[in-house]
Amino acid sequence: NAGVMQNPRHLVRRRGQEARLRCSPMKGHSHVYWYRQLPEEGLKFMVYLQKENIIDESGMPKERFSAEFPKEGPSILRIQQVVRGDSAAYFCASSPGGAYQPQHFGDGTRLSIL
Amino acid sequence: GENVEQHPSTLSVQEGDSAVIKCTYSDSASNYFPWYKQELGKGPQLIIDIRSNVGEKKDQRIAVTLNKTAKHFSLHITETQPEDSAVYFCAAQDPGTYKYIFGTGTRLKVLA
């Protein structure tokens, strides 16, 4: 009964390095969403993807951030040249798509920038 | 775009009492409202949801009510237990998209 799997659970990077966060959706789900959560705050939408397509990236910073969901393999959120402000918990959710289909979340990747 | 406000930010109740968390939304076209429970170090877990064509939905000790006219929805937890202690988030699906707009969360503490 695998849910949404995210790895790594914790990731430490130095300023200027690259961070790669992975997300495998629930079985049968073809829609993936990434959210960012700062300490003591709610989740903020970043990007919504279907297989091989970015559907909505309105919440993702234009520079340094990118996301993909290839035909085979997990979805990847990539942050280049990380800065201290990128420190946050990054959550992935998946759904089967369609109206009124709830999004199911993984346990997140906690990114710390030294 | 859609905006969701959530109150209170913290809530302490005695075990066995009821807890109510309230949210308001800004876009009258929003039509789907999920609630999530987040425990420390974990991801948000869906606990209940409601569609705009329904005024109330109940699942054991948890219920959600929706007032479309006033654009607010509430989570009700009855007979609270210590394991209900967590942070609860309301959300509204942004109309025309699949993304959720989340409230800022309510930290619920159930005192034994």
mmCIF file of C-alpha atoms in Angstrom:
data_model
loop_
_atom_site.group_PDB
_atom_site.id
_atom_site.type_symbol
_atom_site.label_atom_id
_atom_site.label_comp_id
_atom_site.label_asym_id
_atom_site.label_seq_id
_atom_site.Cartn_x
_atom_site.Cartn_y
_atom_site.Cartn_z
ATOM 1 C CA ASN A 1 0.000 0.000 0.000
ATOM 2 C CA ALA A 2 2.647 2.473 -1.105
ATOM 3 C CA GLY A 3 1.711 6.088 -0.743
ATOM 4 C CA VAL A 4 3.546 9.044 -2.216
ATOM 5 C CA MET A 5 7.264 8.425 -1.747
ATOM 6 C CA GLN A 6 9.715 11.282 -1.442
ATOM 7 C CA ASN A 7 13.463 11.115 -1.105
ATOM 8 C CA PRO A 8 15.654 12.093 0.425
ATOM 9 C CA ARG A 9 13.809 12.907 3.648
ATOM 10 C CA HIS A 10 16.538 15.329 4.666
ATOM 11 C CA LEU A 11 18.987 17.122 2.402
ATOM 12 C CA VAL A 12 21.787 19.462 3.400
ATOM 13 C CA ARG A 13 23.460 21.663 0.816
ATOM 14 C CA ARG A 14 25.919 24.518 0.902
ATOM 15 C CA ARG A 15 25.089 27.796 -0.760
ATOM 16 C CA GLY A 16 25.658 27.580 -4.501
ATOM 17 C CA GLN A 17 25.158 23.816 -4.757
ATOM 18 C CA GLU A 18 22.299 22.042 -6.500
ATOM 19 C CA ALA A 19 19.443 20.233 -4.766
ATOM 20 C CA ARG A 20 17.430 17.429 -6.387
ATOM 21 C CA LEU A 21 14.240 16.275 -4.752
ATOM 22 C CA ARG A 22 12.440 13.150 -5.949
ATOM 23 C CA CYS A 23 8.804 12.136 -5.800
ATOM 24 C CA SER A 24 7.147 8.876 -6.818
ATOM 25 C CA PRO A 25 3.354 9.257 -6.973
ATOM 26 C CA MET A 26 0.861 6.751 -5.664
ATOM 27 C CA LYS A 27 0.171 3.837 -7.946
ATOM 28 C CA GLY A 28 -2.350 4.829 -10.591
ATOM 29 C CA HIS A 29 -1.801 8.561 -10.111
ATOM 30 C CA SER A 30 -0.581 10.532 -13.112
ATOM 31 C CA HIS A 31 -0.790 14.043 -11.640
ATOM 32 C CA VAL A 32 1.950 15.444 -9.405
ATOM 33 C CA TYR A 33 2.034 18.685 -7.429
ATOM 34 C CA TRP A 34 4.884 20.312 -5.533
ATOM 35 C CA TYR A 35 4.351 22.589 -2.523
ATOM 36 C CA ARG A 36 6.786 24.421 -0.261
ATOM 37 C CA GLN A 37 6.278 24.911 3.473
ATOM 38 C CA LEU A 38 8.238 27.392 5.539
ATOM 39 C CA PRO A 39 8.392 26.887 9.343
ATOM 40 C CA GLU A 40 5.082 27.674 11.067
ATOM 41 C CA GLU A 41 3.397 28.465 7.740
ATOM 42 C CA GLY A 42 0.969 26.797 5.375
ATOM 43 C CA LEU A 43 1.839 25.110 2.138
ATOM 44 C CA LYS A 44 2.417 27.206 -0.970
ATOM 45 C CA PHE A 45 1.799 25.766 -4.424
ATOM 46 C CA MET A 46 4.783 25.635 -6.738
ATOM 47 C CA VAL A 47 4.101 23.486 -9.795
ATOM 48 C CA TYR A 48 1.669 20.944 -11.236
ATOM 49 C CA LEU A 49 2.792 18.282 -13.701
ATOM 50 C CA GLN A 50 1.396 15.387 -15.641
ATOM 51 C CA LYS A 51 3.573 12.830 -17.354
ATOM 52 C CA GLU A 52 6.089 14.702 -19.540
ATOM 53 C CA ASN A 53 4.145 17.986 -19.228
ATOM 54 C CA ILE A 54 4.213 21.004 -16.950
ATOM 55 C CA ILE A 55 0.611 22.124 -16.581
ATOM 56 C CA ASP A 56 0.931 25.017 -14.119
ATOM 57 C CA GLU A 57 4.185 26.506 -12.815
ATOM 58 C CA SER A 58 2.699 29.759 -11.575
ATOM 59 C CA GLY A 59 4.043 29.276 -8.034
ATOM 60 C CA MET A 60 7.586 28.386 -8.956
ATOM 61 C CA PRO A 61 10.333 31.043 -9.037
ATOM 62 C CA LYS A 62 11.390 31.766 -12.609
ATOM 63 C CA GLU A 63 15.083 31.399 -11.864
ATOM 64 C CA ARG A 64 17.007 28.474 -10.363
ATOM 65 C CA PHE A 65 13.931 26.224 -9.971
ATOM 66 C CA SER A 66 12.781 23.596 -12.437
ATOM 67 C CA ALA A 67 10.586 20.519 -12.346
ATOM 68 C CA GLU A 68 10.023 17.504 -14.525
ATOM 69 C CA PHE A 69 7.917 14.360 -14.556
ATOM 70 C CA PRO A 70 9.394 12.043 -17.198
ATOM 71 C CA LYS A 71 7.612 9.192 -18.900
ATOM 72 C CA GLU A 72 9.580 6.767 -16.751
ATOM 73 C CA GLY A 73 10.740 7.429 -13.209
ATOM 74 C CA PRO A 74 9.923 9.894 -10.458
ATOM 75 C CA SER A 75 9.140 13.567 -10.646
ATOM 76 C CA ILE A 76 12.167 15.755 -9.896
ATOM 77 C CA LEU A 77 12.232 19.221 -8.366
ATOM 78 C CA ARG A 78 15.603 20.793 -9.038
ATOM 79 C CA ILE A 79 16.993 23.874 -7.332
ATOM 80 C CA GLN A 80 20.213 25.275 -8.751
ATOM 81 C CA GLN A 81 22.659 27.536 -6.892
ATOM 82 C CA VAL A 82 20.759 27.218 -3.624
ATOM 83 C CA VAL A 83 20.551 30.144 -1.209
ATOM 84 C CA ARG A 84 19.675 30.260 2.492
ATOM 85 C CA GLY A 85 16.117 31.299 1.672
ATOM 86 C CA ASP A 86 15.533 27.975 -0.068
ATOM 87 C CA SER A 87 15.585 26.215 3.308
ATOM 88 C CA ALA A 88 12.117 24.723 3.727
ATOM 89 C CA ALA A 89 10.131 21.523 3.620
ATOM 90 C CA TYR A 90 9.147 20.529 0.103
ATOM 91 C CA PHE A 91 6.093 18.323 -0.274
ATOM 92 C CA CYS A 92 4.914 16.374 -3.244
ATOM 93 C CA ALA A 93 1.308 15.307 -3.725
ATOM 94 C CA SER A 94 -0.354 13.133 -6.328
ATOM 95 C CA SER A 95 -3.861 12.529 -7.591
ATOM 96 C CA PRO A 96 -5.519 10.512 -10.337
ATOM 97 C CA GLY A 97 -6.627 13.762 -11.960
ATOM 98 C CA GLY A 98 -10.126 15.045 -12.583
ATOM 99 C CA ALA A 99 -12.413 17.238 -10.547
ATOM 100 C CA TYR A 100 -12.851 16.621 -6.817
ATOM 101 C CA GLN A 101 -9.981 14.147 -6.660
ATOM 102 C CA PRO A 102 -8.061 14.788 -3.430
ATOM 103 C CA GLN A 103 -4.315 15.223 -3.454
ATOM 104 C CA HIS A 104 -2.355 12.773 -1.315
ATOM 105 C CA PHE A 105 0.904 13.995 0.160
ATOM 106 C CA GLY A 106 4.267 12.422 0.840
ATOM 107 C CA ASP A 107 6.237 13.074 4.033
ATOM 108 C CA GLY A 108 8.376 15.723 2.369
ATOM 109 C CA THR A 109 12.031 16.589 1.940
ATOM 110 C CA ARG A 110 13.499 18.931 4.525
ATOM 111 C CA LEU A 111 16.107 21.046 2.756
ATOM 112 C CA SER A 112 18.692 22.858 4.843
ATOM 113 C CA ILE A 113 21.159 25.304 3.316
ATOM 114 C CA LEU A 114 24.390 25.952 5.174
ATOM 115 C CA GLY B 1 -6.717 34.731 -7.110
ATOM 116 C CA GLU B 2 -8.123 32.680 -4.282
ATOM 117 C CA ASN B 3 -7.180 33.565 -0.683
ATOM 118 C CA VAL B 4 -7.892 31.415 2.375
ATOM 119 C CA GLU B 5 -7.835 32.624 5.975
ATOM 120 C CA GLN B 6 -7.884 30.256 8.943
ATOM 121 C CA HIS B 7 -8.639 30.818 12.636
ATOM 122 C CA PRO B 8 -7.599 30.290 15.347
ATOM 123 C CA SER B 9 -3.860 29.760 14.939
ATOM 124 C CA THR B 10 -3.723 27.749 18.185
ATOM 125 C CA LEU B 11 -6.470 25.916 20.057
ATOM 126 C CA SER B 12 -6.294 24.041 23.345
ATOM 127 C CA VAL B 13 -9.177 21.853 24.505
ATOM 128 C CA GLN B 14 -9.713 19.338 27.265
ATOM 129 C CA GLU B 15 -9.934 15.709 26.255
ATOM 130 C CA GLY B 16 -13.523 14.863 25.403
ATOM 131 C CA ASP B 17 -14.471 18.426 24.457
ATOM 132 C CA SER B 18 -15.201 19.603 20.917
ATOM 133 C CA ALA B 19 -12.884 21.646 18.703
ATOM 134 C CA VAL B 20 -13.927 23.971 15.885
ATOM 135 C CA ILE B 21 -11.617 25.475 13.267
ATOM 136 C CA LYS B 22 -12.904 28.080 10.826
ATOM 137 C CA CYS B 23 -11.784 29.134 7.358
ATOM 138 C CA THR B 24 -12.952 31.750 4.902
ATOM 139 C CA TYR B 25 -12.251 31.946 1.190
ATOM 140 C CA SER B 26 -12.431 34.804 -1.256
ATOM 141 C CA ASP B 27 -13.419 33.338 -4.639
ATOM 142 C CA SER B 28 -17.085 32.374 -4.829
ATOM 143 C CA ALA B 29 -16.283 30.046 -7.747
ATOM 144 C CA SER B 30 -14.254 27.698 -5.513
ATOM 145 C CA ASN B 31 -16.023 24.347 -5.311
ATOM 146 C CA TYR B 32 -13.823 21.890 -3.432
ATOM 147 C CA PHE B 33 -12.487 22.160 0.127
ATOM 148 C CA PRO B 34 -10.218 19.513 1.699
ATOM 149 C CA TRP B 35 -8.947 19.429 5.280
ATOM 150 C CA TYR B 36 -5.564 18.023 6.250
ATOM 151 C CA LYS B 37 -3.957 16.938 9.518
ATOM 152 C CA GLN B 38 -0.191 17.270 9.818
ATOM 153 C CA GLU B 39 1.786 15.619 12.580
ATOM 154 C CA LEU B 40 5.331 16.585 13.432
ATOM 155 C CA GLY B 41 7.787 15.506 10.762
ATOM 156 C CA LYS B 42 5.061 14.124 8.523
ATOM 157 C CA GLY B 43 3.228 15.218 5.429
ATOM 158 C CA PRO B 44 -0.368 16.486 5.448
ATOM 159 C CA GLN B 45 -2.922 13.701 5.674
ATOM 160 C CA LEU B 46 -6.388 14.174 4.178
ATOM 161 C CA ILE B 47 -9.040 13.768 6.880
ATOM 162 C CA ILE B 48 -12.212 15.009 5.193
ATOM 163 C CA ASP B 49 -13.318 17.036 2.201
ATOM 164 C CA ILE B 50 -16.474 18.731 0.960
ATOM 165 C CA ARG B 51 -17.830 19.829 -2.403
ATOM 166 C CA SER B 52 -19.703 23.067 -2.931
ATOM 167 C CA ASN B 53 -22.999 21.317 -3.646
ATOM 168 C CA VAL B 54 -23.060 19.886 -0.109
ATOM 169 C CA GLY B 55 -23.655 21.812 3.105
ATOM 170 C CA GLU B 56 -22.303 19.287 5.590
ATOM 171 C CA LYS B 57 -20.342 16.065 5.638
ATOM 172 C CA LYS B 58 -19.592 13.807 8.576
ATOM 173 C CA ASP B 59 -17.145 10.972 9.177
ATOM 174 C CA GLN B 60 -17.311 9.535 12.700
ATOM 175 C CA ARG B 61 -16.003 12.252 15.069
ATOM 176 C CA ILE B 62 -15.139 14.678 12.272
ATOM 177 C CA ALA B 63 -17.543 16.917 10.386
ATOM 178 C CA VAL B 64 -17.183 19.786 7.944
ATOM 179 C CA THR B 65 -19.774 22.454 7.214
ATOM 180 C CA LEU B 66 -19.847 24.820 4.260
ATOM 181 C CA ASN B 67 -21.684 28.129 3.922
ATOM 182 C CA LYS B 68 -21.357 29.208 0.290
ATOM 183 C CA THR B 69 -23.160 32.491 0.808
ATOM 184 C CA ALA B 70 -20.793 33.594 3.538
ATOM 185 C CA LYS B 71 -17.819 31.839 1.880
ATOM 186 C CA HIS B 72 -16.719 30.029 4.975
ATOM 187 C CA PHE B 73 -16.259 26.423 6.015
ATOM 188 C CA SER B 74 -15.505 24.839 9.359
ATOM 189 C CA LEU B 75 -14.017 21.653 10.783
ATOM 190 C CA HIS B 76 -15.675 20.153 13.837
ATOM 191 C CA ILE B 77 -14.005 17.460 15.936
ATOM 192 C CA THR B 78 -16.112 15.941 18.708
ATOM 193 C CA GLU B 79 -14.971 13.892 21.699
ATOM 194 C CA THR B 80 -11.377 14.960 21.190
ATOM 195 C CA GLN B 81 -8.575 12.590 22.099
ATOM 196 C CA PRO B 82 -4.858 13.252 22.730
ATOM 197 C CA GLU B 83 -4.019 11.712 19.349
ATOM 198 C CA ASP B 84 -6.035 14.486 17.688
ATOM 199 C CA SER B 85 -3.229 16.884 18.678
ATOM 200 C CA ALA B 86 -1.639 18.109 15.444
ATOM 201 C CA VAL B 87 -1.683 21.025 13.011
ATOM 202 C CA TYR B 88 -4.812 21.213 10.869
ATOM 203 C CA PHE B 89 -4.934 22.954 7.483
ATOM 204 C CA CYS B 90 -7.939 23.933 5.440
ATOM 205 C CA ALA B 91 -7.617 24.414 1.692
ATOM 206 C CA ALA B 92 -9.654 25.562 -1.267
ATOM 207 C CA GLN B 93 -9.134 24.405 -4.811
ATOM 208 C CA ASP B 94 -8.330 27.431 -6.944
ATOM 209 C CA PRO B 95 -11.135 27.730 -9.525
ATOM 210 C CA GLY B 96 -10.156 26.665 -13.016
ATOM 211 C CA THR B 97 -6.993 24.941 -11.775
ATOM 212 C CA TYR B 98 -6.116 21.896 -9.705
ATOM 213 C CA LYS B 99 -3.899 23.703 -7.228
ATOM 214 C CA TYR B 100 -4.860 24.111 -3.592
ATOM 215 C CA ILE B 101 -4.669 27.344 -1.643
ATOM 216 C CA PHE B 102 -3.977 26.535 1.998
ATOM 217 C CA GLY B 103 -4.820 28.332 5.196
ATOM 218 C CA THR B 104 -2.032 29.104 7.647
ATOM 219 C CA GLY B 105 -2.885 26.218 9.957
ATOM 220 C CA THR B 106 -4.299 25.646 13.441
ATOM 221 C CA ARG B 107 -2.208 23.952 16.107
ATOM 222 C CA LEU B 108 -4.634 21.857 18.155
ATOM 223 C CA LYS B 109 -3.608 20.623 21.592
ATOM 224 C CA VAL B 110 -5.844 18.151 23.370
ATOM 225 C CA LEU B 111 -5.086 18.167 27.086
ATOM 226 C CA ALA B 112 -5.465 14.875 28.935
#
